[in-house]
C-alpha atoms as a printed R data frame, in Angstrom:
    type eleno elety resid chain resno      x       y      z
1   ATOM     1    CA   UNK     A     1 45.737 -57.656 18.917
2   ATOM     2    CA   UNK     A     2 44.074 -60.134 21.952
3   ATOM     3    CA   UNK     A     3 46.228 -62.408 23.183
4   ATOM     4    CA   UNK     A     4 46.031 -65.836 21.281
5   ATOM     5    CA   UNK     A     5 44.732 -63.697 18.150
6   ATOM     6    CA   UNK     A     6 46.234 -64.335 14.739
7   ATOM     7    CA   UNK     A     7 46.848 -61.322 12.423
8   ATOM     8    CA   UNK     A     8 43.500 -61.156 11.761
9   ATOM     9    CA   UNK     A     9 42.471 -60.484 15.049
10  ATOM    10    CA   UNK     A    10 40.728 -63.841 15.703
11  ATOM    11    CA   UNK     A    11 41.631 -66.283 18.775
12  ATOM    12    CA   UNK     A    12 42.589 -69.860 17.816
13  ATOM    13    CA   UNK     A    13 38.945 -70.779 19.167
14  ATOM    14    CA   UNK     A    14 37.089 -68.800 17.189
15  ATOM    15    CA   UNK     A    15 38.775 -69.886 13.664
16  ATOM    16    CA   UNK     A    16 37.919 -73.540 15.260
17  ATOM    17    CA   UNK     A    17 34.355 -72.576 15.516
18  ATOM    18    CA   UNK     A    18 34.003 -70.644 12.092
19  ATOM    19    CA   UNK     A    19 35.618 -73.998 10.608
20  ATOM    20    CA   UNK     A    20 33.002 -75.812 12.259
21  ATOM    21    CA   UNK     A    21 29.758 -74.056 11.565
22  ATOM    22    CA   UNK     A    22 31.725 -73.829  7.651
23  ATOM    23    CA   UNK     A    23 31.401 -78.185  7.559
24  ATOM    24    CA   UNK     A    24 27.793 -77.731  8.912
25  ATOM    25    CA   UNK     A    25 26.764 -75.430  6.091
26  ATOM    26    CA   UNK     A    26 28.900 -76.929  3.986
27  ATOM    27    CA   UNK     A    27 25.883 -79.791  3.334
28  ATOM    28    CA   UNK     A    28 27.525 -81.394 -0.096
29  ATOM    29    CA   UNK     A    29 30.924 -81.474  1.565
30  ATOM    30    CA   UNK     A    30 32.803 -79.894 -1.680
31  ATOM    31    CA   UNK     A    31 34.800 -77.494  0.119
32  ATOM    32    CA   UNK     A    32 32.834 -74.303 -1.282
33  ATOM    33    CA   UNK     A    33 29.066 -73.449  0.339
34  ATOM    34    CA   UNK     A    34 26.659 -72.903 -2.533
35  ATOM    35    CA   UNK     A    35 23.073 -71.508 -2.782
36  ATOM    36    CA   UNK     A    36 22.121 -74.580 -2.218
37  ATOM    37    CA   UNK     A    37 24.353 -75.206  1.147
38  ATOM    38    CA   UNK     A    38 23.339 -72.173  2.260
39  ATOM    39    CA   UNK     A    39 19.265 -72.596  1.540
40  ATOM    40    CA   UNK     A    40 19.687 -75.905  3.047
41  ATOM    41    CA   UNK     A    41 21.637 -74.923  6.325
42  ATOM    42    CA   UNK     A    42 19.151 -72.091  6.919
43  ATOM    43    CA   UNK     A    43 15.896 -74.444  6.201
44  ATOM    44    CA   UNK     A    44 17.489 -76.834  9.401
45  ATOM    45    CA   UNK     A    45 17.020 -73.947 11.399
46  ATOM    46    CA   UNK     A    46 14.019 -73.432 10.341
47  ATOM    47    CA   UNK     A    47 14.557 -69.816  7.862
48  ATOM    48    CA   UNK     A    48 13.186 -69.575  4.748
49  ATOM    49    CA   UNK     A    49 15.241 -67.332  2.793
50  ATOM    50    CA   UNK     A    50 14.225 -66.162 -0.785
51  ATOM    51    CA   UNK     A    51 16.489 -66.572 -3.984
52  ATOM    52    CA   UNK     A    52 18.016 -62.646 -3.605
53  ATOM    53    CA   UNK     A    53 18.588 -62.864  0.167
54  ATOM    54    CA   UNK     A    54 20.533 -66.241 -0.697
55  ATOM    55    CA   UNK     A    55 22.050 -64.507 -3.765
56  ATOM    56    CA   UNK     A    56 23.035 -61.007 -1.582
57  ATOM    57    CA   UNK     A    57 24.705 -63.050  1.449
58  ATOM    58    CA   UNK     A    58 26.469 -65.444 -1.142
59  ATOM    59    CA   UNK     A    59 27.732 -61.871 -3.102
60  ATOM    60    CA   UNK     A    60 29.304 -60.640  0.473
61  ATOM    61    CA   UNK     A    61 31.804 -62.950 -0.038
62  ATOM    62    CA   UNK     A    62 33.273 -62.112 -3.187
63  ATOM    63    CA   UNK     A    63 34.259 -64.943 -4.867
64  ATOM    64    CA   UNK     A    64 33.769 -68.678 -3.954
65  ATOM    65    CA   UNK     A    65 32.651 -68.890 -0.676
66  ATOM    66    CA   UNK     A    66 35.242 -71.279  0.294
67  ATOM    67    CA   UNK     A    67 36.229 -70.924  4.420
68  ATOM    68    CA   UNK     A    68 39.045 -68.772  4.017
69  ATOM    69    CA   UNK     A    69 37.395 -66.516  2.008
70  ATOM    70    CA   UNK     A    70 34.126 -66.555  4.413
71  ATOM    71    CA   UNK     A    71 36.833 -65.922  7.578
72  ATOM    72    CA   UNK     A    72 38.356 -62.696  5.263
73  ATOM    73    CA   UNK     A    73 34.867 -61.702  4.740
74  ATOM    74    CA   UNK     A    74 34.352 -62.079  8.744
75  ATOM    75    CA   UNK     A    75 37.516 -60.108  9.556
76  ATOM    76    CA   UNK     A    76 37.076 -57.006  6.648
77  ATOM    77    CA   UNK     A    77 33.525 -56.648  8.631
78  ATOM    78    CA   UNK     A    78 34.315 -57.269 12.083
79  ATOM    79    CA   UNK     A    79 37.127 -54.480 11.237
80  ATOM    80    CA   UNK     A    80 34.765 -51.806  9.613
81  ATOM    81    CA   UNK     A    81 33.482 -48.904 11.064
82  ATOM    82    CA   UNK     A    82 30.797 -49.091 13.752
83  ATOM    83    CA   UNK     A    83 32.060 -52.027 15.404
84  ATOM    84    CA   UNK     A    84 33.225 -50.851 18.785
85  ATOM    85    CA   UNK     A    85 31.300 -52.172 22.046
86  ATOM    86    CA   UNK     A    86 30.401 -48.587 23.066
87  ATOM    87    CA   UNK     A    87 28.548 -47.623 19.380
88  ATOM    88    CA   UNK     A    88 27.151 -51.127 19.181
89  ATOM    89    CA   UNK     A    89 26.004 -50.423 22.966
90  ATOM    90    CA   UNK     A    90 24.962 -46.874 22.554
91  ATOM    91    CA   UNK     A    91 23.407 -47.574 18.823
92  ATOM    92    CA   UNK     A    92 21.213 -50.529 20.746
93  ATOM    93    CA   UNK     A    93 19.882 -47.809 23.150
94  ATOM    94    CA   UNK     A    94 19.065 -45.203 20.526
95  ATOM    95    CA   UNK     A    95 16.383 -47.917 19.584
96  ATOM    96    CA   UNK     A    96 14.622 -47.229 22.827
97  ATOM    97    CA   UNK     A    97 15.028 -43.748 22.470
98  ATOM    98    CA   UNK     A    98 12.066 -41.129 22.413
99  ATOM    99    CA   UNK     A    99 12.933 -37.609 21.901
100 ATOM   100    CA   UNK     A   100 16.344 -38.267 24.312
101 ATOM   101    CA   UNK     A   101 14.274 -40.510 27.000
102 ATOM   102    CA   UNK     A   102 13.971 -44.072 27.262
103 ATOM   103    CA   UNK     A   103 10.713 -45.468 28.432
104 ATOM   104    CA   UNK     A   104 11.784 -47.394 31.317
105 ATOM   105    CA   UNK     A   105  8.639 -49.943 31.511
106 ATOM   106    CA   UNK     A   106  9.534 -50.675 27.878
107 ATOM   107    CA   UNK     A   107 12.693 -51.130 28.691
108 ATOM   108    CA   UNK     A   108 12.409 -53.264 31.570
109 ATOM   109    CA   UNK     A   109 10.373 -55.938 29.730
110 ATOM   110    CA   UNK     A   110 13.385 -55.854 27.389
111 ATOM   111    CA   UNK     A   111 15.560 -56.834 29.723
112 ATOM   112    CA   UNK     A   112 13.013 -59.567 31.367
113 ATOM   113    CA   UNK     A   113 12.700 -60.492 27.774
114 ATOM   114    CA   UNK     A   114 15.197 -60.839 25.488
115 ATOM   115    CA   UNK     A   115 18.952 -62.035 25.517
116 ATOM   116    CA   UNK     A   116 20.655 -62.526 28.849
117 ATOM   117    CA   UNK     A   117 17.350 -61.951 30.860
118 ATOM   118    CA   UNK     A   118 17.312 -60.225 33.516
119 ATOM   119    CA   UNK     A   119 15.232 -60.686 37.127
120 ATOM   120    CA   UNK     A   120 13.701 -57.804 38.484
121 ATOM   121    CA   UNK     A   121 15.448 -57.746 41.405
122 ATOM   122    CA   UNK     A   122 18.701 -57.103 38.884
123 ATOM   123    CA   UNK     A   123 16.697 -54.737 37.176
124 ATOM   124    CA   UNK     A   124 15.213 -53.102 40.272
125 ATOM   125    CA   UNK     A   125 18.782 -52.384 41.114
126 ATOM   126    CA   UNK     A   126 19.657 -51.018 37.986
127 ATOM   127    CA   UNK     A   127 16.754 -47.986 37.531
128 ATOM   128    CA   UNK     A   128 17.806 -47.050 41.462
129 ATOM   129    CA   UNK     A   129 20.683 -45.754 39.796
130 ATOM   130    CA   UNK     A   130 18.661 -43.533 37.611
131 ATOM   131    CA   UNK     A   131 15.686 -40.177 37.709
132 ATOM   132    CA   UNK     A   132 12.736 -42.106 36.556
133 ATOM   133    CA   UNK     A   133 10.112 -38.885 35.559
134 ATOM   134    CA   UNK     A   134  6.234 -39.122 36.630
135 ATOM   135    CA   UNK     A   135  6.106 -40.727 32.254
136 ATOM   136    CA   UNK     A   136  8.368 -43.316 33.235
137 ATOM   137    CA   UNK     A   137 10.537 -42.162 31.330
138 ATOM   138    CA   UNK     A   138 14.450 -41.917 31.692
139 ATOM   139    CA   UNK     A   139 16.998 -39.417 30.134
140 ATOM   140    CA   UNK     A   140 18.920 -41.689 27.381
141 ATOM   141    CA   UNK     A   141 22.103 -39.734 28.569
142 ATOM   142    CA   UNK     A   142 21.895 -41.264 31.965
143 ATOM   143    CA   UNK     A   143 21.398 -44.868 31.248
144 ATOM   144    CA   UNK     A   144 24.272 -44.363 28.541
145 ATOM   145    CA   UNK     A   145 26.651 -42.937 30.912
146 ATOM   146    CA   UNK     A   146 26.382 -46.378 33.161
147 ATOM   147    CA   UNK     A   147 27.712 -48.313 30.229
148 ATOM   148    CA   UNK     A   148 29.974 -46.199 28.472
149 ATOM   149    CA   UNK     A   149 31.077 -43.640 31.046
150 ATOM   150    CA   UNK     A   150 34.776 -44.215 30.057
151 ATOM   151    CA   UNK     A   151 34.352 -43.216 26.681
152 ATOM   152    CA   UNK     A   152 32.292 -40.074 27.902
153 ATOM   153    CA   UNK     A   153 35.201 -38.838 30.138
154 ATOM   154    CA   UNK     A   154 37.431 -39.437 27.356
155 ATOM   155    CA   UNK     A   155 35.629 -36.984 25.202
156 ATOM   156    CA   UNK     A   156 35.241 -34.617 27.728
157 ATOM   157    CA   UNK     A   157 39.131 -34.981 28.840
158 ATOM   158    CA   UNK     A   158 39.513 -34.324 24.736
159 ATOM   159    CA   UNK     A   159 37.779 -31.249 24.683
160 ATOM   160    CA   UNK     A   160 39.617 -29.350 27.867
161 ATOM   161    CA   UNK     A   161 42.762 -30.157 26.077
162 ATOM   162    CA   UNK     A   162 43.547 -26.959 24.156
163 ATOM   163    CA   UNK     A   163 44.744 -27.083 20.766
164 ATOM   164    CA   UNK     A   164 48.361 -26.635 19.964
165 ATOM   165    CA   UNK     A   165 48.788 -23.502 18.593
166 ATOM   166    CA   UNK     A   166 51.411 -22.272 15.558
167 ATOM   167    CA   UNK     A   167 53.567 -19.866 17.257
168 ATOM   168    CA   UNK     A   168 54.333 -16.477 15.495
169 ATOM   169    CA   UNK     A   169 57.295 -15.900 14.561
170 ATOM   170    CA   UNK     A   170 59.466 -13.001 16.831
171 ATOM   171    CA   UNK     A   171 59.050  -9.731 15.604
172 ATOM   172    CA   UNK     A   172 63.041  -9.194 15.085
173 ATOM   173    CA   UNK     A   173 62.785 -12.106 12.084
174 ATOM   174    CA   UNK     A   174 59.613 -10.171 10.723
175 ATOM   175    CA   UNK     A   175 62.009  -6.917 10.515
176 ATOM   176    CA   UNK     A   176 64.731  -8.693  8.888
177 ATOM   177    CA   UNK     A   177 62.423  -9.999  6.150
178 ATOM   178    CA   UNK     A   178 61.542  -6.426  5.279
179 ATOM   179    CA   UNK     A   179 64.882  -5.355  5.193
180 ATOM   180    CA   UNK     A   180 65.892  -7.892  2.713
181 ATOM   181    CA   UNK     A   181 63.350  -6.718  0.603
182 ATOM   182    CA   UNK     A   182 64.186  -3.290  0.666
183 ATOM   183    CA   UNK     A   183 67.737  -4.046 -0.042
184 ATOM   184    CA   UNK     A   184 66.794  -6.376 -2.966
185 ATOM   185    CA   UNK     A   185 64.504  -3.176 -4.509
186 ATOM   186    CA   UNK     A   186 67.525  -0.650 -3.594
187 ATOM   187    CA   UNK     A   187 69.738  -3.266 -6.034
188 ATOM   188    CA   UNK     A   188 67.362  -2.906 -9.235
């Protein structure tokens, strides 16, 4: 665990904020969100959601959707497979990737576009780092290896390591056996 992380593995802050956004959604203020809460804090933000997405995010919970089963809920799926920075990070640049290239003028715009945008001089400095082809394209293994280069050399360092192996046993011990065994047929 993080320091200033309950069991759960959330900080102090971020049960503050889940509490929060649970009184915002929490329109009718009875202590459990209901379809209605929940159609109701998504149509402030301007989603319309239909009667089965409203019915499948209220069945994630299992049970009332009060807040401390919504913060379980958060911490069974924040603990689940697939949640690790690198496979969130290398799962968000499979989505780019054709054939084990990344289109790099594609990418770029993503970058200028979306999220934390980026300028082009920040992105300039980025695609020095890699072999841009006459496609524009990139090897995916390349830009990967930027952002999750520990994990790679802790594959590779898991590899070299050679497997433990189950020693035989000395070939005195072995002879022994078999004379037992004779012994134990000269006794019938």
């Amino acid at each position: 665990m993080g320091k200033g992380q309950n069991e759960g593995g959330f900080s102090a802050e971020q049960l503050e904020m889940y509490k929060e956004c649970f009184k915002l959604m929490d329109i009718n203020k009875d202590g459990t969100i209901d379809k209605n809460d929940l159609r109701g804090a998504f149509d402030n933000v301007g989603v319309l959601m239909s009667e089965g997405e409203l019915d499948g995010l209220l069945g994630e919970i299992g049970g009332a959707c009060t807040y401390d089963n919504m913060v379980k809920m958060f911490q069974e799926k924040m603990s689940g497979e697939g949640n690790d920075p690198d496979d969130l990070i290398v799962q968000a640049f499979k989505a780019y990737d054709i054939e084990g290239k990344i289109d790099v003028k594609m990418f770029q715009h993503a970058l200028k576009t979306w999220g934390d945008k980026m300028s082009k001089s920040e992105i300039d400095e980025i695609f020095d780092e890699f072999d841009i082809d006459e496609d524009y394209m990139v090897k995916t293994k390349e830009v990967l290896g930027l952002f999750v280069a520990q994990k790679e050399e802790e594959k590779k360092e898991e590899e070299k390591a050679p497997e433990p192996e189950v020693e035989a046993p000395p070939p005195e011990e072995e002879e022994g056996k078999k004379k037992k065994k004779k012994k134990k047929k000269a006794a019938k």
